[in-house]
């Protein structure tokens, strides 16, 4: 890990330790954000990580941002951190100034949207928008025939129909008879979706890794029949299986975030889906009934895994995308394509 990346990681972990506790995580289910956490993140420039220095940001890479989001996922930090970090970067790419406060971000493909140059959107509707009542703007990334458009709306102009995800955080439906919009052209929609997908993957990896480590610790604390349950062979086998998922997911997610290769990102999201399912199953099996209680911290991670696994592309979407990269290859071409799927070539 580079010196800068280590600094980012240490900074965010310190902020999370100082400003986030179980009470804050639970409060998210009552639609309350941890204000102290986000004040500190904004003050330290974390929400502008992906904005260039010339535009007032830090100019970090996606891999740098992934380290931060992995720490946030491990801490079960609620709120639109990913959406704000990436949303600020998209505003900068569109030639706009950074927005004050937090942002919601939605990717849409096939929804009826205002045309380029239009300043109003009639009969507007958006689904599954995160934390719209806690942000200043809702940003929409829309697929177009020649790339993508960024549509900027004021969050207060929407009518909110409350909803929740598996973790109890807001995922609302937004409607408006007519809403003012600003539209700017962006580049490749699929590339932007892949960036969002790998950043969400980093959050998932953080939650998976935390759940694994806590499960190992718990098995050395909990005793049954006079000895720690971690000494039972069945428990050891489950933890070994979960360790395999953690290591495989970490390797492919880190590589995908570093290179932003389309094949690796699709593979990372596909692999993380299996790891998330295994984490939810094994961690709760190891913990027994206590893991399901709201008072215990495990469910804050596993429920977020349920909420995140289909964000920015569902599991079937990423598996189809991965398969399409190899479909039609000859027997002779298949293995070279698999073994060189986006990995850097040695000098």
Coordinates of C-alpha atoms in Angstrom, one line a residue:
X1 CA 0.0 0.0 0.0
X2 CA 1.4 3.4 -1.0
X3 CA 2.2 6.0 1.6
X4 CA -0.7 8.2 0.5
X5 CA -3.1 5.3 0.6
X6 CA -2.0 4.4 4.1
X7 CA -2.6 7.9 5.2
X8 CA -6.1 8.0 3.7
X9 CA -6.9 4.7 5.4
X10 CA -5.5 5.8 8.8
X11 CA -7.3 9.1 8.6
X12 CA -10.7 7.6 7.9
X13 CA -10.4 4.8 10.4
X14 CA -9.6 7.5 13.0
X15 CA -12.6 9.5 12.0
X16 CA -14.8 6.5 12.1
X17 CA -13.5 5.5 15.6
X18 CA -14.0 9.0 16.9
X19 CA -17.4 9.8 15.5
X20 CA -19.4 6.6 14.9
X21 CA -20.8 4.1 17.4
X22 CA -23.6 1.6 17.5
X23 CA -26.1 4.3 18.5
X24 CA -25.4 6.2 15.3
X25 CA -25.7 3.1 13.2
X26 CA -29.1 2.2 14.8
X27 CA -30.3 5.8 14.3
X28 CA -30.0 5.4 10.5
X29 CA -33.0 3.1 10.7
X30 CA -34.9 6.2 11.9
X31 CA -33.6 8.2 9.0
X32 CA -31.0 10.1 11.0
X33 CA -27.5 10.5 9.7
X34 CA -24.4 10.5 12.0
X35 CA -23.8 14.3 11.6
X36 CA -20.5 14.2 13.4
X37 CA -19.1 11.6 11.0
X38 CA -20.1 13.5 7.9
X39 CA -18.9 16.8 9.3
X40 CA -15.5 15.3 9.9
X41 CA -15.4 13.6 6.5
X42 CA -16.3 16.9 4.7
X43 CA -13.8 18.9 6.9
X44 CA -11.0 16.5 6.0
X45 CA -11.8 16.6 2.3
X46 CA -12.8 12.9 2.0
X47 CA -16.0 13.7 0.1
X48 CA -13.8 15.4 -2.6
X49 CA -11.3 12.6 -2.8
X50 CA -12.0 12.0 -6.5
X51 CA -12.0 15.6 -7.5
X52 CA -8.8 17.0 -9.0
X53 CA -6.6 19.4 -6.9
X54 CA -7.2 22.1 -9.6
X55 CA -11.0 21.9 -8.9
X56 CA -10.6 22.0 -5.1
X57 CA -10.3 18.3 -4.3
X58 CA -7.6 15.8 -3.4
X59 CA -7.0 14.2 -6.8
X60 CA -6.9 10.6 -5.5
X61 CA -7.5 7.5 -7.5
X62 CA -10.4 5.1 -7.5
X63 CA -8.2 2.6 -5.7
X64 CA -7.5 5.2 -3.0
X65 CA -11.2 5.8 -2.6
X66 CA -11.8 2.1 -2.4
X67 CA -9.6 1.9 0.6
X68 CA -11.7 4.5 2.3
X69 CA -15.0 2.8 1.4
X70 CA -13.6 -0.5 2.6
X71 CA -13.0 1.0 6.0
X72 CA -16.5 2.5 6.0
X73 CA -18.0 -0.8 5.1
X74 CA -16.2 -2.5 7.9
X75 CA -17.6 0.1 10.3
X76 CA -21.1 -0.3 8.9
X77 CA -21.1 3.5 8.4
X78 CA -24.6 4.6 7.2
X79 CA -25.3 7.3 4.7
X80 CA -24.4 8.3 1.1
X81 CA -20.6 8.4 1.3
X82 CA -20.0 6.6 -1.9
X83 CA -22.7 8.6 -3.7
X84 CA -21.2 11.9 -2.5
X85 CA -17.6 11.0 -3.4
X86 CA -18.5 9.8 -6.9
X87 CA -21.1 12.5 -7.4
X88 CA -18.7 15.2 -6.7
X89 CA -16.3 13.7 -9.2
X90 CA -19.0 13.6 -11.8
X91 CA -19.9 17.2 -11.2
X92 CA -16.2 18.1 -11.8
X93 CA -16.1 16.0 -15.0
X94 CA -19.1 17.9 -16.2
X95 CA -17.4 21.2 -15.6
X96 CA -19.5 22.2 -12.6
X97 CA -18.3 23.4 -9.2
X98 CA -18.5 21.0 -6.2
X99 CA -21.8 20.9 -4.4
X100 CA -22.2 21.8 -0.7
X101 CA -23.0 18.9 1.6
X102 CA -24.0 15.4 0.6
X103 CA -25.3 13.9 -2.6
X104 CA -27.6 11.1 -3.8
X105 CA -26.7 9.4 -7.0
X106 CA -28.8 7.2 -9.3
X107 CA -27.9 5.4 -12.5
X108 CA -30.8 5.0 -15.0
X109 CA -31.0 3.2 -18.3
X110 CA -34.2 3.3 -20.3
X111 CA -36.2 5.7 -18.1
X112 CA -38.0 8.6 -19.9
X113 CA -35.8 11.6 -19.1
X114 CA -35.7 15.3 -20.2
X115 CA -33.9 15.8 -23.5
X116 CA -30.5 17.5 -23.8
X117 CA -30.9 21.2 -23.3
X118 CA -34.3 20.9 -21.5
X119 CA -34.5 22.7 -18.1
X120 CA -37.6 20.9 -16.7
X121 CA -38.6 17.3 -16.3
X122 CA -42.3 16.6 -16.2
X123 CA -43.9 13.5 -14.6
X124 CA -40.5 12.7 -13.1
X125 CA -39.9 9.5 -11.1
X126 CA -36.9 7.8 -9.6
X127 CA -36.7 4.6 -7.6
X128 CA -34.5 3.4 -4.7
X129 CA -32.8 6.7 -4.1
X130 CA -30.6 6.7 -1.0
X131 CA -31.1 9.3 1.7
X132 CA -32.8 12.0 -0.5
X133 CA -34.0 13.9 2.6
X134 CA -30.5 14.2 3.9
X135 CA -28.8 15.6 0.8
X136 CA -28.7 18.9 -1.1
X137 CA -28.9 17.4 -4.6
X138 CA -30.0 14.2 -6.4
X139 CA -27.7 13.4 -9.4
X140 CA -28.8 11.1 -12.2
X141 CA -26.5 9.4 -14.6
X142 CA -28.5 8.5 -17.7
X143 CA -27.4 6.3 -20.6
X144 CA -27.6 8.1 -24.0
X145 CA -26.9 6.9 -27.5
X146 CA -23.5 8.6 -27.5
X147 CA -22.5 8.1 -23.9
X148 CA -24.1 9.5 -20.8
X149 CA -25.6 12.6 -19.3
X150 CA -25.5 14.0 -15.8
X151 CA -28.8 15.4 -14.7
X152 CA -28.6 17.6 -11.6
X153 CA -31.7 18.2 -9.4
X154 CA -32.4 19.8 -6.1
X155 CA -33.4 17.3 -3.5
X156 CA -36.0 19.6 -2.0
X157 CA -37.9 19.7 -5.2
X158 CA -38.9 16.1 -5.1
X159 CA -41.8 14.5 -3.3
X160 CA -40.5 11.6 -1.2
X161 CA -42.3 8.2 -0.7
X162 CA -40.2 6.6 2.1
X163 CA -38.8 3.2 1.6
X164 CA -35.9 1.2 3.2
X165 CA -33.3 -1.3 2.2
X166 CA -32.4 -4.5 4.0
X167 CA -30.2 -2.5 6.4
X168 CA -33.1 -0.2 7.3
X169 CA -31.5 2.8 5.6
X170 CA -33.7 5.1 3.3
X171 CA -34.2 3.9 -0.3
X172 CA -37.0 6.2 -1.4
X173 CA -39.2 6.7 -4.5
X174 CA -39.1 10.3 -5.7
X175 CA -41.8 12.0 -7.8
X176 CA -42.4 15.4 -9.2
X177 CA -45.1 16.8 -11.5
X178 CA -42.4 19.1 -12.9
X179 CA -38.8 19.6 -11.6
X180 CA -36.0 21.9 -12.7
X181 CA -33.0 20.1 -14.0
X182 CA -29.5 20.9 -15.3
X183 CA -28.1 18.5 -17.9
X184 CA -24.4 18.0 -18.8
X185 CA -22.8 15.6 -21.1
X186 CA -20.5 12.8 -19.7
X187 CA -18.6 10.1 -21.4
X188 CA -19.0 6.3 -21.2
X189 CA -22.0 5.3 -19.2
X190 CA -20.7 1.8 -18.7
X191 CA -17.4 3.0 -17.4
X192 CA -19.1 5.2 -14.9
X193 CA -21.3 2.3 -13.8
X194 CA -18.2 0.1 -13.4
X195 CA -16.6 2.8 -11.2
X196 CA -19.6 2.9 -8.9
X197 CA -19.8 -0.9 -8.9
X198 CA -16.2 -1.4 -7.8
X199 CA -16.5 1.3 -5.1
X200 CA -19.6 -0.5 -3.7
X201 CA -17.6 -3.7 -3.9
X202 CA -15.0 -2.2 -1.6
X203 CA -17.7 -1.4 1.0
X204 CA -18.9 -5.0 0.7
X205 CA -15.4 -6.3 1.2
X206 CA -15.0 -4.2 4.3
X207 CA -18.2 -5.7 5.8
X208 CA -17.2 -9.2 4.8
X209 CA -13.7 -8.9 6.3
X210 CA -15.1 -7.5 9.6
X211 CA -17.7 -10.3 9.8
X212 CA -15.0 -12.9 9.3
X213 CA -12.6 -11.4 11.9
X214 CA -15.4 -11.0 14.5
X215 CA -16.5 -14.6 13.9
X216 CA -13.0 -15.8 14.6
X217 CA -12.8 -13.7 17.7
X218 CA -16.2 -15.0 18.9
X219 CA -15.3 -18.6 18.5
X220 CA -12.4 -18.1 20.9
X221 CA -14.7 -16.4 23.4
X222 CA -17.8 -18.7 23.3
X223 CA -17.5 -22.0 25.2
X224 CA -19.6 -25.1 24.8
X225 CA -19.1 -28.4 26.5
X226 CA -16.2 -27.0 28.5
X227 CA -14.1 -25.6 25.6
X228 CA -14.0 -22.8 23.0
X229 CA -16.3 -23.5 20.1
X230 CA -13.4 -22.6 17.8
X231 CA -11.7 -25.9 18.7
X232 CA -14.5 -27.9 17.2
X233 CA -13.7 -29.2 13.7
X234 CA -17.0 -28.2 12.2
X235 CA -16.5 -24.6 13.3
X236 CA -12.9 -24.6 12.0
X237 CA -14.1 -25.9 8.6
X238 CA -16.7 -23.1 8.3
X239 CA -14.2 -20.4 9.2
X240 CA -11.7 -21.9 6.7
X241 CA -14.3 -21.7 4.0
X242 CA -15.1 -18.1 4.9
X243 CA -11.4 -17.2 4.9
X244 CA -11.1 -18.5 1.4
X245 CA -13.9 -16.2 0.3
X246 CA -12.3 -13.2 2.0
X247 CA -8.9 -13.7 0.5
X248 CA -10.2 -14.4 -3.0
X249 CA -12.5 -11.4 -2.9
X250 CA -9.9 -9.1 -1.6
X251 CA -7.4 -10.0 -4.3
X252 CA -9.7 -9.5 -7.2
X253 CA -11.4 -6.4 -5.8
X254 CA -8.0 -4.7 -5.1
X255 CA -6.8 -5.5 -8.6
X256 CA -10.1 -4.3 -10.2
X257 CA -10.0 -1.0 -8.3
X258 CA -6.4 -0.4 -9.3
X259 CA -6.7 -1.2 -13.0
X260 CA -10.4 -0.4 -13.6
X261 CA -10.5 -3.2 -16.1
X262 CA -14.0 -4.1 -17.3
X263 CA -13.4 -7.8 -17.0
X264 CA -11.9 -7.7 -13.6
X265 CA -14.7 -5.4 -12.2
X266 CA -17.4 -7.8 -13.5
X267 CA -15.4 -10.7 -12.0
X268 CA -15.0 -8.9 -8.7
X269 CA -18.7 -8.2 -8.4
X270 CA -19.6 -11.7 -9.3
X271 CA -17.1 -13.1 -6.8
X272 CA -18.2 -10.8 -4.0
X273 CA -21.8 -12.0 -4.4
X274 CA -20.7 -15.5 -3.5
X275 CA -18.6 -14.1 -0.6
X276 CA -21.4 -12.1 0.7
X277 CA -23.8 -15.0 0.7
X278 CA -21.2 -17.2 2.4
X279 CA -20.5 -14.5 5.0
X280 CA -24.2 -14.1 5.9
X281 CA -24.6 -17.8 6.2
X282 CA -21.4 -18.8 8.0
X283 CA -21.1 -15.8 10.3
X284 CA -24.6 -16.3 11.6
X285 CA -24.2 -20.0 11.9
X286 CA -21.1 -19.5 14.0
X287 CA -22.7 -16.9 16.2
X288 CA -26.0 -18.6 16.7
X289 CA -29.0 -16.6 17.9
X290 CA -26.9 -13.7 19.2
X291 CA -25.9 -12.7 15.7
X292 CA -29.4 -11.9 14.8
X293 CA -30.1 -9.6 17.7
X294 CA -30.2 -5.9 16.9
X295 CA -28.0 -5.2 20.0
X296 CA -25.1 -7.2 18.4
X297 CA -23.0 -5.6 15.7
X298 CA -22.9 -8.5 13.3
X299 CA -26.3 -7.9 11.8
X300 CA -25.3 -4.3 10.9
X301 CA -22.8 -5.7 8.5
X302 CA -24.7 -8.7 7.1
X303 CA -27.8 -6.6 6.5
X304 CA -25.8 -4.1 4.6
X305 CA -24.3 -6.9 2.5
X306 CA -27.9 -7.9 1.6
X307 CA -28.6 -4.3 0.6
X308 CA -25.4 -3.7 -1.4
X309 CA -25.0 -6.9 -3.3
X310 CA -27.2 -5.8 -6.2
X311 CA -26.3 -2.1 -6.2
X312 CA -24.9 -0.6 -9.4
X313 CA -25.7 -3.7 -11.4
X314 CA -27.3 -6.9 -10.1
X315 CA -25.4 -10.1 -9.6
X316 CA -27.0 -11.6 -12.8
X317 CA -26.0 -8.4 -14.7
X318 CA -22.4 -8.7 -13.7
X319 CA -22.3 -12.4 -14.4
X320 CA -23.7 -11.9 -17.8
X321 CA -21.2 -9.1 -18.4
X322 CA -18.4 -11.3 -17.4
X323 CA -19.5 -14.2 -19.6
X324 CA -20.0 -12.0 -22.6
X325 CA -16.3 -11.2 -22.5
X326 CA -15.5 -14.8 -23.2
X327 CA -18.5 -16.0 -25.2
X328 CA -17.6 -17.0 -28.8
X329 CA -13.9 -17.5 -28.1
X330 CA -12.2 -20.6 -29.7
X331 CA -10.8 -23.3 -27.5
X332 CA -7.3 -22.0 -28.2
X333 CA -8.2 -18.4 -27.3
X334 CA -10.2 -19.0 -24.2
X335 CA -7.5 -19.8 -21.7
X336 CA -5.2 -16.9 -22.7
X337 CA -8.2 -14.6 -22.4
X338 CA -9.0 -15.9 -18.9
X339 CA -5.4 -15.8 -17.6
X340 CA -4.8 -12.3 -19.0
X341 CA -8.2 -10.8 -18.0
X342 CA -7.0 -7.2 -17.3
X343 CA -3.9 -8.1 -15.4
X344 CA -0.9 -5.8 -16.0
X345 CA 1.9 -7.3 -18.1
X346 CA 5.3 -7.6 -16.5
X347 CA 8.0 -5.4 -18.0

